[in-house]
Coordinates of C-alpha atoms in Angstrom, one line a residue:
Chain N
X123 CA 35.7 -4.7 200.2
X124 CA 34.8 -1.5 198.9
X125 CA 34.9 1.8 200.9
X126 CA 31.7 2.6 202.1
X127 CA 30.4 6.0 200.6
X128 CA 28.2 7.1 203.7
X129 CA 26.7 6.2 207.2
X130 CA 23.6 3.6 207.0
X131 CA 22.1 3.8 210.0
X132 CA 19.0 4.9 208.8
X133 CA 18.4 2.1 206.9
X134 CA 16.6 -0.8 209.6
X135 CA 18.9 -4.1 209.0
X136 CA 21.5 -2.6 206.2
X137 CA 23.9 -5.5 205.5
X138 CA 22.3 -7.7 208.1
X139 CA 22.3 -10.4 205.1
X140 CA 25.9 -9.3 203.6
X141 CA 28.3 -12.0 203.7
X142 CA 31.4 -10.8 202.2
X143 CA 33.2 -14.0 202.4
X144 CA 30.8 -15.9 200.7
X145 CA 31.6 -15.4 197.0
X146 CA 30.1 -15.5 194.6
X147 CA 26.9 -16.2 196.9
X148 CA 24.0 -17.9 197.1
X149 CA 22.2 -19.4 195.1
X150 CA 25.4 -22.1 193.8
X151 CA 24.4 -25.4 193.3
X152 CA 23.6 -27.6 196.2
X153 CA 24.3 -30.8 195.1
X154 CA 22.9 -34.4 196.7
X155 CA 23.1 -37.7 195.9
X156 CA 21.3 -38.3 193.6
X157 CA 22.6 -35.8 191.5
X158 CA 22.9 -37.3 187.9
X159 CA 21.0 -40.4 188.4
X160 CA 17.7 -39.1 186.8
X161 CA 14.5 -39.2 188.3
X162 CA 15.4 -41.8 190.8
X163 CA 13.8 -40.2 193.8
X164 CA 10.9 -41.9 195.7
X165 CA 7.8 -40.4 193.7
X166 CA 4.5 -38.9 195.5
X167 CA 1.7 -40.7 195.3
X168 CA 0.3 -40.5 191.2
X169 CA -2.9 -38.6 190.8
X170 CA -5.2 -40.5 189.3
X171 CA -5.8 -39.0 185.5
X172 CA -9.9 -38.2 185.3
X173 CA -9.3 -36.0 182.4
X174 CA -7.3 -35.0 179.7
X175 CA -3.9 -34.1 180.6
X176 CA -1.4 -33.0 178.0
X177 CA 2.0 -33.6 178.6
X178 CA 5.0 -32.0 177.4
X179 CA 7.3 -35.0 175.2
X180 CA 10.0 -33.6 177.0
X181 CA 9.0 -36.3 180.3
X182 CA 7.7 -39.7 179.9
X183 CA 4.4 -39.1 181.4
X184 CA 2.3 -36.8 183.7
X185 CA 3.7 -35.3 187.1
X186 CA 2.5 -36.6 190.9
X187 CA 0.0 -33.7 190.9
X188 CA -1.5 -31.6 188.2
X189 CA -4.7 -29.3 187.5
X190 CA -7.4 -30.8 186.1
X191 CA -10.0 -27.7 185.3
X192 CA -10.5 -26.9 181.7
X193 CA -9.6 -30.3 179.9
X194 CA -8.6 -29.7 176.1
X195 CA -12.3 -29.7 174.2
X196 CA -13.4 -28.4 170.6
X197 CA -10.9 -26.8 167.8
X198 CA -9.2 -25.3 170.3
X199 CA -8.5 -29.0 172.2
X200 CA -7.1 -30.1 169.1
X201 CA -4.7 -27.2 168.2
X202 CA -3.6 -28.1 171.8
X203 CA -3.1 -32.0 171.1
X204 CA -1.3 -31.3 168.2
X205 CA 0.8 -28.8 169.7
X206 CA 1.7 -31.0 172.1
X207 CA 3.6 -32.9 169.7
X208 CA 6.5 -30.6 169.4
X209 CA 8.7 -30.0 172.3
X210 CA 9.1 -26.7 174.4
X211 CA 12.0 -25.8 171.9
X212 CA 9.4 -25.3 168.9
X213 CA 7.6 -22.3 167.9
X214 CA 5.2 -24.5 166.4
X215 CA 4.7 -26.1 170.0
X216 CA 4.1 -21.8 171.3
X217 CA 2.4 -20.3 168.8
X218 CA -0.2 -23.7 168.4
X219 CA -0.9 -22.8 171.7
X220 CA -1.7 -19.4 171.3
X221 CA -3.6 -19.8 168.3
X222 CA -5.6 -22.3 170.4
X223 CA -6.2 -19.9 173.4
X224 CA -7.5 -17.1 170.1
X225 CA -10.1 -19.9 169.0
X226 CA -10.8 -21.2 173.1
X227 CA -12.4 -17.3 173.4
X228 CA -14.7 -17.8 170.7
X229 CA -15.3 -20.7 171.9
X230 CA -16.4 -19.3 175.2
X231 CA -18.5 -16.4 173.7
X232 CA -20.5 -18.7 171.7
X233 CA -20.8 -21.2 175.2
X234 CA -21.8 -18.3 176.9
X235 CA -25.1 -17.5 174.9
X236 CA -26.0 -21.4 174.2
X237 CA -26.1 -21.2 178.0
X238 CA -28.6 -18.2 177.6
X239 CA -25.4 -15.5 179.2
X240 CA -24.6 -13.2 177.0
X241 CA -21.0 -12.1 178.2
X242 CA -21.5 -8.0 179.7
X243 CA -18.5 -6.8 177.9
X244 CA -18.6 -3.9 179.5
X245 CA -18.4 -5.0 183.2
X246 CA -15.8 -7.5 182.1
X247 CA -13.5 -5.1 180.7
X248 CA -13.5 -3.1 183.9
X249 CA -15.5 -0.5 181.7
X250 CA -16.8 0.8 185.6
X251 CA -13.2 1.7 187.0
X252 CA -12.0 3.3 183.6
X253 CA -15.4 5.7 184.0
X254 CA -14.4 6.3 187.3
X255 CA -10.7 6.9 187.1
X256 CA -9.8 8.0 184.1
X257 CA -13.3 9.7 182.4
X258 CA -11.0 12.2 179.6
X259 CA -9.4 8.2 178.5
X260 CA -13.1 6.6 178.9
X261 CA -14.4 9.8 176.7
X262 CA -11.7 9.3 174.4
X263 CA -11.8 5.8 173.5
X264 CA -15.8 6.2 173.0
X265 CA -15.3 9.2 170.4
X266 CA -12.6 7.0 168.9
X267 CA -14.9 3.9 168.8
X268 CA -17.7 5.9 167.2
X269 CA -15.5 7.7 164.7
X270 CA -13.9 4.3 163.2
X271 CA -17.3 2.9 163.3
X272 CA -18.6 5.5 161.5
X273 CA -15.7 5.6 158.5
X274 CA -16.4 1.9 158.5
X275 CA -20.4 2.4 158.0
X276 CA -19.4 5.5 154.8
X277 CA -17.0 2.8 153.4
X278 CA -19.2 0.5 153.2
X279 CA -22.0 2.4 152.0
X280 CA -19.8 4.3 149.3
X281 CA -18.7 0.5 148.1
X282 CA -22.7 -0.5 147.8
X283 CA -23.2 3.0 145.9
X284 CA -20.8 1.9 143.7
X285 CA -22.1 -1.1 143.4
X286 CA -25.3 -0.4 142.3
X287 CA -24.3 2.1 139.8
X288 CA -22.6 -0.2 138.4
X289 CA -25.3 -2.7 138.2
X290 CA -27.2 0.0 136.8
X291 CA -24.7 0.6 133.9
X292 CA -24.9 -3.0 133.1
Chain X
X173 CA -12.5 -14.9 189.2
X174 CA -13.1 -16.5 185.4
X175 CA -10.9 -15.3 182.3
X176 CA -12.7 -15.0 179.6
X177 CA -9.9 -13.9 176.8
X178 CA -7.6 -11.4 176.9
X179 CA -8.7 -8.0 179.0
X180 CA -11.9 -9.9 180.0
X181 CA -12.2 -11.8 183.3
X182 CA -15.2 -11.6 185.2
X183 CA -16.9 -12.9 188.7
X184 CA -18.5 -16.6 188.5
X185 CA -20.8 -17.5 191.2
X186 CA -21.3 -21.0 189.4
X187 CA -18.0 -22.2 189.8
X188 CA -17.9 -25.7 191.5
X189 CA -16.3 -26.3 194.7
X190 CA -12.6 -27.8 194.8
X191 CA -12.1 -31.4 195.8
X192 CA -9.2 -32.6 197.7
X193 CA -8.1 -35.1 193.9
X194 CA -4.6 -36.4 196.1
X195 CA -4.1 -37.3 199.5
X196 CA -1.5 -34.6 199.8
X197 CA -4.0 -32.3 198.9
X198 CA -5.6 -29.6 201.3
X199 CA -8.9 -27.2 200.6
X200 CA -7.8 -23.9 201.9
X201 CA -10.6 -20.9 202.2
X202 CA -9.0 -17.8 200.9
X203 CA -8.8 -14.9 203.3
X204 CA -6.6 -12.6 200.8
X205 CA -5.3 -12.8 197.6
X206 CA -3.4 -10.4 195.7
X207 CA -3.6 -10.0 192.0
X208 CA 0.3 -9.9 190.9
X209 CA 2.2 -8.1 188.0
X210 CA 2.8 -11.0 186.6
X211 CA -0.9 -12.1 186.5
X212 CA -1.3 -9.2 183.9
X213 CA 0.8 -11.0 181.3
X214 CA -2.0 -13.8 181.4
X215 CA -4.4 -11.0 182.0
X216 CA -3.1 -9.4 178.7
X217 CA -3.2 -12.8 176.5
X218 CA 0.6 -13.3 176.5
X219 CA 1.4 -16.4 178.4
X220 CA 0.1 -19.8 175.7
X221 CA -2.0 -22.7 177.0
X222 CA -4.1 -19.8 179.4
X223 CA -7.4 -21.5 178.9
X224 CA -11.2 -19.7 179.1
X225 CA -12.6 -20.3 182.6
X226 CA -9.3 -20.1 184.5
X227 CA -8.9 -18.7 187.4
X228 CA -5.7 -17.0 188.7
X229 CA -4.2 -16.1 191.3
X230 CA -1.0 -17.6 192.9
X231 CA -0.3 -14.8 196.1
X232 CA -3.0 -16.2 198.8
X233 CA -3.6 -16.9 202.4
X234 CA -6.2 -18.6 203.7
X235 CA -8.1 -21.1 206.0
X236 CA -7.6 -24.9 206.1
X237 CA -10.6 -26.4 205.4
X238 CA -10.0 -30.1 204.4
X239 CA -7.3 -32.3 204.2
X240 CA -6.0 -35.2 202.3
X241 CA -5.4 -38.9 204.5
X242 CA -2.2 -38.7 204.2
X243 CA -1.4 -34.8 205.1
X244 CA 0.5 -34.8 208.5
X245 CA 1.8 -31.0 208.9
X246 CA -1.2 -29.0 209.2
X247 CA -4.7 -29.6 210.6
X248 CA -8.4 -27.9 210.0
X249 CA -8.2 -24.1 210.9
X250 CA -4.3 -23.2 210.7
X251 CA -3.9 -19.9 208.7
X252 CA -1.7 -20.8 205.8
X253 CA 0.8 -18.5 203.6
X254 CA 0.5 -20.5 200.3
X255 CA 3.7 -20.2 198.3
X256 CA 2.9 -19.2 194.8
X257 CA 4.9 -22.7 193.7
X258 CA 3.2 -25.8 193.5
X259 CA 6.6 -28.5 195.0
X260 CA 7.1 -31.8 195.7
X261 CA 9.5 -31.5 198.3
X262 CA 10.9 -34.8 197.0
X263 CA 12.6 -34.5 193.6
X264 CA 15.8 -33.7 193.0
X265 CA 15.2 -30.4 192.3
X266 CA 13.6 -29.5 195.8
X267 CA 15.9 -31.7 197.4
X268 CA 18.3 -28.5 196.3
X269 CA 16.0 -26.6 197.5
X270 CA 15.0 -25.3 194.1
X271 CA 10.9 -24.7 194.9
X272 CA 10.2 -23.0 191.9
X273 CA 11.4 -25.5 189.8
X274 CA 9.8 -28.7 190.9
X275 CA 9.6 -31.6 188.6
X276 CA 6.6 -33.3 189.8
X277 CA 4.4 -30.7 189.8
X278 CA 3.4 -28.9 186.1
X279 CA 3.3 -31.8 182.9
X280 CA 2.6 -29.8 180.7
X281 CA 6.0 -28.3 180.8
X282 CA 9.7 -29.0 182.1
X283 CA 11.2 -25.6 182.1
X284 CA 8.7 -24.2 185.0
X285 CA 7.6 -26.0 188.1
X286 CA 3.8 -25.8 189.0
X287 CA 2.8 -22.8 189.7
X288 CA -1.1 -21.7 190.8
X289 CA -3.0 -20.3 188.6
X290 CA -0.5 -19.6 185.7
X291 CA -2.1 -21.2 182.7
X292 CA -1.6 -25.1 181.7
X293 CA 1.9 -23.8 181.0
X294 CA 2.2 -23.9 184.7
X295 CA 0.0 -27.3 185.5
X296 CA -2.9 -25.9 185.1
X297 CA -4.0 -25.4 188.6
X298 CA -6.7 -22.9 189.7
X299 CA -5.4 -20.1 191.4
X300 CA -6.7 -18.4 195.0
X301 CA -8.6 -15.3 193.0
X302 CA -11.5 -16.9 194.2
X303 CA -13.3 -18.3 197.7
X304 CA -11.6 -21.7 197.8
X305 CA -8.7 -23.6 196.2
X306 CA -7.1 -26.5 195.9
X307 CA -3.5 -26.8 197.2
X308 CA -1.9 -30.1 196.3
X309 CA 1.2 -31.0 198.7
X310 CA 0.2 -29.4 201.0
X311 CA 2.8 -30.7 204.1
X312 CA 5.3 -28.9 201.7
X313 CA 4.6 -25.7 200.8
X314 CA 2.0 -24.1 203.3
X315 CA 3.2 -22.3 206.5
X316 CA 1.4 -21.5 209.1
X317 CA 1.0 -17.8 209.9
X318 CA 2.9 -16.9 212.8
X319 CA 0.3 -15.8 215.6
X320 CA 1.4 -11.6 215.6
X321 CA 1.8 -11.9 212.1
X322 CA -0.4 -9.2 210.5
X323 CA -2.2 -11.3 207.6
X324 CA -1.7 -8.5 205.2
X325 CA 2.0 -8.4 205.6
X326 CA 1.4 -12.5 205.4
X327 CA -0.4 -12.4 202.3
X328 CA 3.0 -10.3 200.6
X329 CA 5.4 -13.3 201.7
X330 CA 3.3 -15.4 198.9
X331 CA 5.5 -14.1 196.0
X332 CA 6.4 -10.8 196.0
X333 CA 8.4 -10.5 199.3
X334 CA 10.8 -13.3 198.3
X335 CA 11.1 -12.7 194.8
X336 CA 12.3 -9.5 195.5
X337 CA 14.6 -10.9 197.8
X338 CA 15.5 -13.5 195.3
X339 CA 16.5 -10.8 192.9
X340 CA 18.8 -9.2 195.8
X341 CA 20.3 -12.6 196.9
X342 CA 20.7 -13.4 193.1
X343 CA 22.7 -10.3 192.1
X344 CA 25.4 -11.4 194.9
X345 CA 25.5 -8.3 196.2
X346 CA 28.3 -7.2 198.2
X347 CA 28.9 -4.4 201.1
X348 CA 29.1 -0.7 199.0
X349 CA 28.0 -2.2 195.7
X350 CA 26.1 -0.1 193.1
X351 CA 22.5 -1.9 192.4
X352 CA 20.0 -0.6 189.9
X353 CA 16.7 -2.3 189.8
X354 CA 14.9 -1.8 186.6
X355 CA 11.1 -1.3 187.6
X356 CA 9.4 0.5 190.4
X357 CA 6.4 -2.1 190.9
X358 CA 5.7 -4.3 193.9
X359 CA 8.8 -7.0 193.1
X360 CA 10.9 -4.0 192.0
X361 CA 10.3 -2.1 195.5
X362 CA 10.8 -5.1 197.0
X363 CA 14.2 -5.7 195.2
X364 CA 15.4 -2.1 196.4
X365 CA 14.6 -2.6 200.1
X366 CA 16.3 -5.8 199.9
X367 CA 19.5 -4.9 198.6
X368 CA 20.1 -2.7 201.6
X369 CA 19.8 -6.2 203.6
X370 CA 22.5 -7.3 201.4
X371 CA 24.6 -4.4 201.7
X372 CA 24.0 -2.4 199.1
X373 CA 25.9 0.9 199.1
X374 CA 24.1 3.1 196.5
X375 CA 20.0 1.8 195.2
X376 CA 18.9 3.0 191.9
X377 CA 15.2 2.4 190.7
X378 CA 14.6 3.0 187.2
X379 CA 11.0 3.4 186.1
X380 CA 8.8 6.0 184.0
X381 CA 5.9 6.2 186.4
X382 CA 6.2 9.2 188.5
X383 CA 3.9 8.0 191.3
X384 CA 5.7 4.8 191.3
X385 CA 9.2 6.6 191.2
X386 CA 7.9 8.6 194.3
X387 CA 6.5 6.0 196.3
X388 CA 9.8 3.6 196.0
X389 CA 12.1 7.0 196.6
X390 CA 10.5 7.2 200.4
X391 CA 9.3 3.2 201.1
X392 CA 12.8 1.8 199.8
X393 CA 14.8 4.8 200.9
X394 CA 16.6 5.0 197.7
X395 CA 17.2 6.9 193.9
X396 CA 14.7 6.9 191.9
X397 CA 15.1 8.2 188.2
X398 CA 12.4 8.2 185.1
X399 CA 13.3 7.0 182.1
X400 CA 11.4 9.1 179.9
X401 CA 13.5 12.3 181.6
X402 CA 16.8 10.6 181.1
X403 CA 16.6 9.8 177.3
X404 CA 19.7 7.1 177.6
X405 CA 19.0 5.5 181.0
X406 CA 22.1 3.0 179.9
X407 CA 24.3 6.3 179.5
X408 CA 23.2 7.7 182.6
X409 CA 24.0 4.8 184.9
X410 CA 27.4 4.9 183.0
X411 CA 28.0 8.4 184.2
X412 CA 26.8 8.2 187.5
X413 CA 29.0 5.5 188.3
X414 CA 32.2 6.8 187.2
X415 CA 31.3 5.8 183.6
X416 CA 31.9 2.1 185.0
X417 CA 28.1 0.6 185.2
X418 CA 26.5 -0.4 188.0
X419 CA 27.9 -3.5 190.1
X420 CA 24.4 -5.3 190.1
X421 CA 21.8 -4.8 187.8
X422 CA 18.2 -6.5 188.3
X423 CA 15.6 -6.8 185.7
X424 CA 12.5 -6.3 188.0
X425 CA 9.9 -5.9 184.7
X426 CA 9.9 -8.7 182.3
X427 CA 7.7 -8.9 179.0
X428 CA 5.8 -5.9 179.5
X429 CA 8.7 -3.3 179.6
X430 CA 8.1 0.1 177.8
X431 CA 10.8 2.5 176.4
X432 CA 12.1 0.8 173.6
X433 CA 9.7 1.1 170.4
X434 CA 11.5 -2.0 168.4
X435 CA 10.7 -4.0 171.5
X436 CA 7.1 -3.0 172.5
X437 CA 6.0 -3.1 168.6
X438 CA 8.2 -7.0 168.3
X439 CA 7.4 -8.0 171.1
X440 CA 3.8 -6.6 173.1
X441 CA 2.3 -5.8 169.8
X442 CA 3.4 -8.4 167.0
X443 CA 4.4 -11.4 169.7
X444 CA 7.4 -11.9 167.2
X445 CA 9.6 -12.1 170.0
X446 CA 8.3 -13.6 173.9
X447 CA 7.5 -9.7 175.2
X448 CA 9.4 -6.4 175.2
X449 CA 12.5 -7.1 177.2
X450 CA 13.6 -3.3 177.0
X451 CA 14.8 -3.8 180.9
X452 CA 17.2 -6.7 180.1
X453 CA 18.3 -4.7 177.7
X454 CA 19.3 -2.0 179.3
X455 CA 20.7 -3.8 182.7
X456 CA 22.9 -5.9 180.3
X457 CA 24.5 -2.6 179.0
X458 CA 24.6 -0.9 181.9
X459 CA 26.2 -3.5 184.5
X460 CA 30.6 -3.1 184.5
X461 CA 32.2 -6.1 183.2
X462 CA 32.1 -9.1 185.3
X463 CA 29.5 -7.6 187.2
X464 CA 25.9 -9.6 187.8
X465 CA 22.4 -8.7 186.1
X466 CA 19.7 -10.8 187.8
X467 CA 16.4 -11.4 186.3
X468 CA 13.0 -12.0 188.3
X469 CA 11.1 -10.2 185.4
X470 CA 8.8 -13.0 184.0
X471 CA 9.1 -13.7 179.9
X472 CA 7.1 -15.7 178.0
X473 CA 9.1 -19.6 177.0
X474 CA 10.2 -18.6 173.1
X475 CA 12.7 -16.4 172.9
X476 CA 13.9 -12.5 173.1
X477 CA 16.3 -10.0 171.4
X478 CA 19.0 -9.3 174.1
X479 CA 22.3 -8.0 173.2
X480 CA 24.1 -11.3 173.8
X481 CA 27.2 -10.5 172.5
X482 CA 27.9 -8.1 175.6
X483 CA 27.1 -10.5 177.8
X484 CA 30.5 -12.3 176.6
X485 CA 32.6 -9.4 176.3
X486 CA 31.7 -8.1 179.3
X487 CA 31.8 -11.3 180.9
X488 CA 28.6 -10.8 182.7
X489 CA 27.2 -13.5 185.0
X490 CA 23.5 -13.9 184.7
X491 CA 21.1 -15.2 187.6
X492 CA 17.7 -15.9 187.0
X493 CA 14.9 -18.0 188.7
X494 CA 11.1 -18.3 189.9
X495 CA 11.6 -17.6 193.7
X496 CA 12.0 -20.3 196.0
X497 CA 9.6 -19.2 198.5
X498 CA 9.8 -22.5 200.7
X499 CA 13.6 -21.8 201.1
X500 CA 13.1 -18.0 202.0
X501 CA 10.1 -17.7 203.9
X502 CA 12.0 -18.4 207.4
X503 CA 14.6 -15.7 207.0
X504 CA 11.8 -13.5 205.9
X505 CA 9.6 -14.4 208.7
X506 CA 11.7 -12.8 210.8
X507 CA 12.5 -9.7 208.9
X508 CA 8.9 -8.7 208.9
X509 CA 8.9 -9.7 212.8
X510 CA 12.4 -7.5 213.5
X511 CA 10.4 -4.4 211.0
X512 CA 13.0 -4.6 208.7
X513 CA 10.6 -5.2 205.7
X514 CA 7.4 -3.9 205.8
X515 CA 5.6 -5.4 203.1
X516 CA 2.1 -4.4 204.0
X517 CA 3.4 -0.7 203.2
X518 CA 2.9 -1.4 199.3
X519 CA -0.8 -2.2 199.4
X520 CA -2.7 0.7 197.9
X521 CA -6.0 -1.1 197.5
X522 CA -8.4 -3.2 198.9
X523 CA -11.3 -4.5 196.6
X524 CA -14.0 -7.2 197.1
X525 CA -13.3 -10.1 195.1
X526 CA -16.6 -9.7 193.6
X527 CA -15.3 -6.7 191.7
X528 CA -12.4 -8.6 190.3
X529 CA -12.9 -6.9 186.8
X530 CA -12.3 -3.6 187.8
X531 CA -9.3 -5.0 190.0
X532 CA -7.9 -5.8 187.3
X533 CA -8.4 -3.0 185.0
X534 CA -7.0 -0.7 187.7
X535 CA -3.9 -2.5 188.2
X536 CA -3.2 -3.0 184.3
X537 CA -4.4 0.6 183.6
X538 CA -2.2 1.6 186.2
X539 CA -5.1 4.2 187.6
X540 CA -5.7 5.6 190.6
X541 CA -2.2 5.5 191.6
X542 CA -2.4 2.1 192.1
X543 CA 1.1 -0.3 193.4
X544 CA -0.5 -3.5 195.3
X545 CA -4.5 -4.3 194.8
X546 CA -5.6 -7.2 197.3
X547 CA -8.7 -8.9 197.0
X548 CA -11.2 -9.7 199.4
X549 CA -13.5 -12.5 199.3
X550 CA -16.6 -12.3 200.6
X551 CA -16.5 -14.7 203.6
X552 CA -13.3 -12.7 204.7
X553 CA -15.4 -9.6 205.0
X554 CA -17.6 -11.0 207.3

């Protein structure tokens, strides 16, 4: 053991957990019986499956317990099916899945307004605690916002000009 | 709570009820939940399969309200501490006492156990951001709050408590060793003030937020050094340490790390690789040969650039889990009990669930100072 460099005492339970013997220390495998024998133990009860659960093709089939909100539905349910059909080692599997999640919030904006909601972006965004905390940031990302838009809008209205003069050449 | 895509989440008032779907299962009321650094990755659009209309949240006490026939450890009424992993207590992975990595618990993947409110990744369950939830096995994980225990200290025993002991107990620490921990939020405080448990001779906290730096320098007792100021952190640990590294190094930040631009424009910005793991980076380089870099930091299931090739040469042993809060939460019971941890000491705010957007944006935005943000639901307040 090392030589200690200075007096702990201040500190409330220093090296009440040090076991120096123990090495190299928790956590080392704690093995059972029924270590390598597969999944041989006495299963919970199943769950029974009222929805759509995807399951990774790395098990035969669902676990005991598992969350049922927010089945697979839509584009964004199938992106999920078929990602499903690669393993956890595939990037196709991950990135399916994140493309799905990218097409899942459009989905929710446009199931937002069918329900007559139309999402307060604002509020959602914490827009209230950035006004409150940080106003220079709020102020900042505002001016930015308009000034983008507004290179956007001359853009587009220089493209149109062109346009048209064109048109009127022909 | 209801995510709406990433940055967006927002209250829902139309949310239906939780029903007890197994006869493990048990309806707890939530009294307190805490939104967790790790929530932000989800928050942020990082973590696949995180589905519109979840709701988050895996640090939560609360009530009992219902129970499933065949639940036999707790009744109606007992306060619960809800472990943020969803286990079995069966497989053979429990059976070792490995919570976090229960197999009959998440199907939608093998490499992480169930975890609430973590995406479909992690089983898909809702998590306790809200004013009831549904916790499956629930003779397994749930503990009853000890009667003098304060409930925000209890609430902190969820996740963040033990996984910052994980990372401690992980990194094998011995009496006198050098640890850095890499990230001054709630795990990485947490990480700090355990090592001393373990030992610890010296404590280094590495971060490049100065209120964050401050805060761990007096709660954890230890050095606390920003990033930004030290231009090579790896170089510095080198020289402070007799130019031998540090005995222990723990990764305490995961995908989100900053200070590396390859990594934050790869990883946060072009999700070529699975988050910015700057922080692995640097503990790899900065631990001595055969010494131990644990990881608690959360990445995403693809892959990272780490410097690999110095793992070997160094001959570096690597430890990494989800915490196994079952296993802990007795040893840390007492702790708390004997005032050797103090977890409550890291909340900085308290905000009604009903505000759970600008909870959020606070903690992500890292404004007003913010370190721990608990939520409150409504029926708590009462």
């Amino acid at each position: 053991m090392k030589k200690l460099a200075s007096d702990f005492s201040h500190i409330n339970g220093w090296g009440v957990d040090a076991d120096p013997l123990d090495v190299p220390n928790y956590p080392m495998k704690h093995r059972t019986e029924n270590d390598n024998k597969g999944m041989v133990w006495e299963r919970p009860p199943q769950q029974p499956e009222l929805v759509e659960i995807l399951h990774s093709n790395e098990r035969p089939s669902v676990s005991a317990v598992f969350g049922t909100p927010n089945p697979p539905s839509g584009l964004s349910g199938q992106l999920r099916r078929f990602a499903f059909k690669y393993s956890e080692s595939e990037w196709t599997h991950w990135l399916s899945l994140l493309l799905a999640d990218r097409i899942n919030m459009i989905e929710g904006i446009r199931d937002d307004i069918k329900r007559g909601h139309f999402p307060d972006f604002f509020t959602e965004l914490g827009g209230h605690s950035e006004w409150k905390y940080n106003k220079i940031g709020f102020a900042k990302k505002v001016l930015t916002g308009i000034a983008v838009t507004g290179l956007l809008v001359l853009l587009i209205k220089g493209r149109d000009d062109d346009d048209s003069e064109n048109d009127s050449d022909d | 709570m209801n995510f709406r895509g990433p940055f967006r989440v927002r209250l829902d008032r139309d949310k239906p009820m939780p029903q007890i779907e197994h006869s493990g299962d048990a309806i707890v009321r939530v009294t307190r939940s805490c939104i967790c650094g790790s929530d932000l990755h989800l928050y942020h659009g990082l973590v696949p399969d995180t589905r519109i209309g979840t709701t988050f949240g895996h640090e939560f006490i609360g009530v009992v309200e219902e129970i499933g026939d065949a639940v036999q450890n707790l009744k109606v009424g007992d306060n619960v501490i809800v472990p943020f992993n969803v286990a079995c207590g069966k497989c053979v992975f429990c059976e070792q006492g490995l919570f976090g990595n229960c197999h009959e618990s998440n199907p939608q993947a093998t490499a992480v156990g169930g975890i609430f409110g973590y995406s479909h990744t992690a089983g898909g369950f809702d998590g306790g951001q809200a004013e009831y939830v549904r916790v499956p096995y629930a003779d397994v994980g749930p503990t009853v709050i000890p009667a003098d225990m304060d409930h925000d200290d209890a609430v902190l025993l969820t996740d963040v408590v033990p996984t910052g002991y994980q990372a401690a107990e992980m990194g094998g620490i011995k009496p006198g060793d050098t640890v850095v921990v890499f990230g001054a939020g709630p795990v990485g405080i947490m990480a700090a003030k355990s090592a001393w448990l373990f030992g610890a001779g010296r404590v280094i906290v590495i971060d490049h937020l100065e209120y964050r730096l401050e805060f761990v320098k007096n709660y954890a007792q230890c050095e606390a050094y920003n990033f930004r100021s030290l231009e090579d952190p790896v170089l510095f640990i080198k020289k402070t340490t007799d130019w031998m590294g540090a005995d222990v190094c723990i990764d305490a930040v995961g995908c989100e790390a900053a200070g590396d631009a390859l990594q934050t424009i790869t990883g946060r910005k072009l999700l070529l690789q699975a988050g910015s793991a700057t922080a692995l980076h640097w503990a790899i380089n900065s631990v001595k040969k055969g010494g131990i870099v644990s990881i608690v930091g959360v990445y995403g299931p693809t892959g990272n650039l780490i410097p690999i090739g110095n793992v070997v040469n160094k001959g570096i042993t690597i430890r990494a889990n989800q915490a196994s809060v079952k296993r802990l939460l007795p040893r840390l019971i007492e702790h708390v009990q004997a005032g050797r941890l103090n977890p409550k000491g890291i909340i900085t705010h308290r905000i009604p669930l009903e505000e759970v957007s600008d909870a959020y944006h606070i903690f992500s935005a890292k404004l007003d100072n913010c370190i721990k943000p608990v939520l409150i639901p409504p029926s708590a307040r009462k």
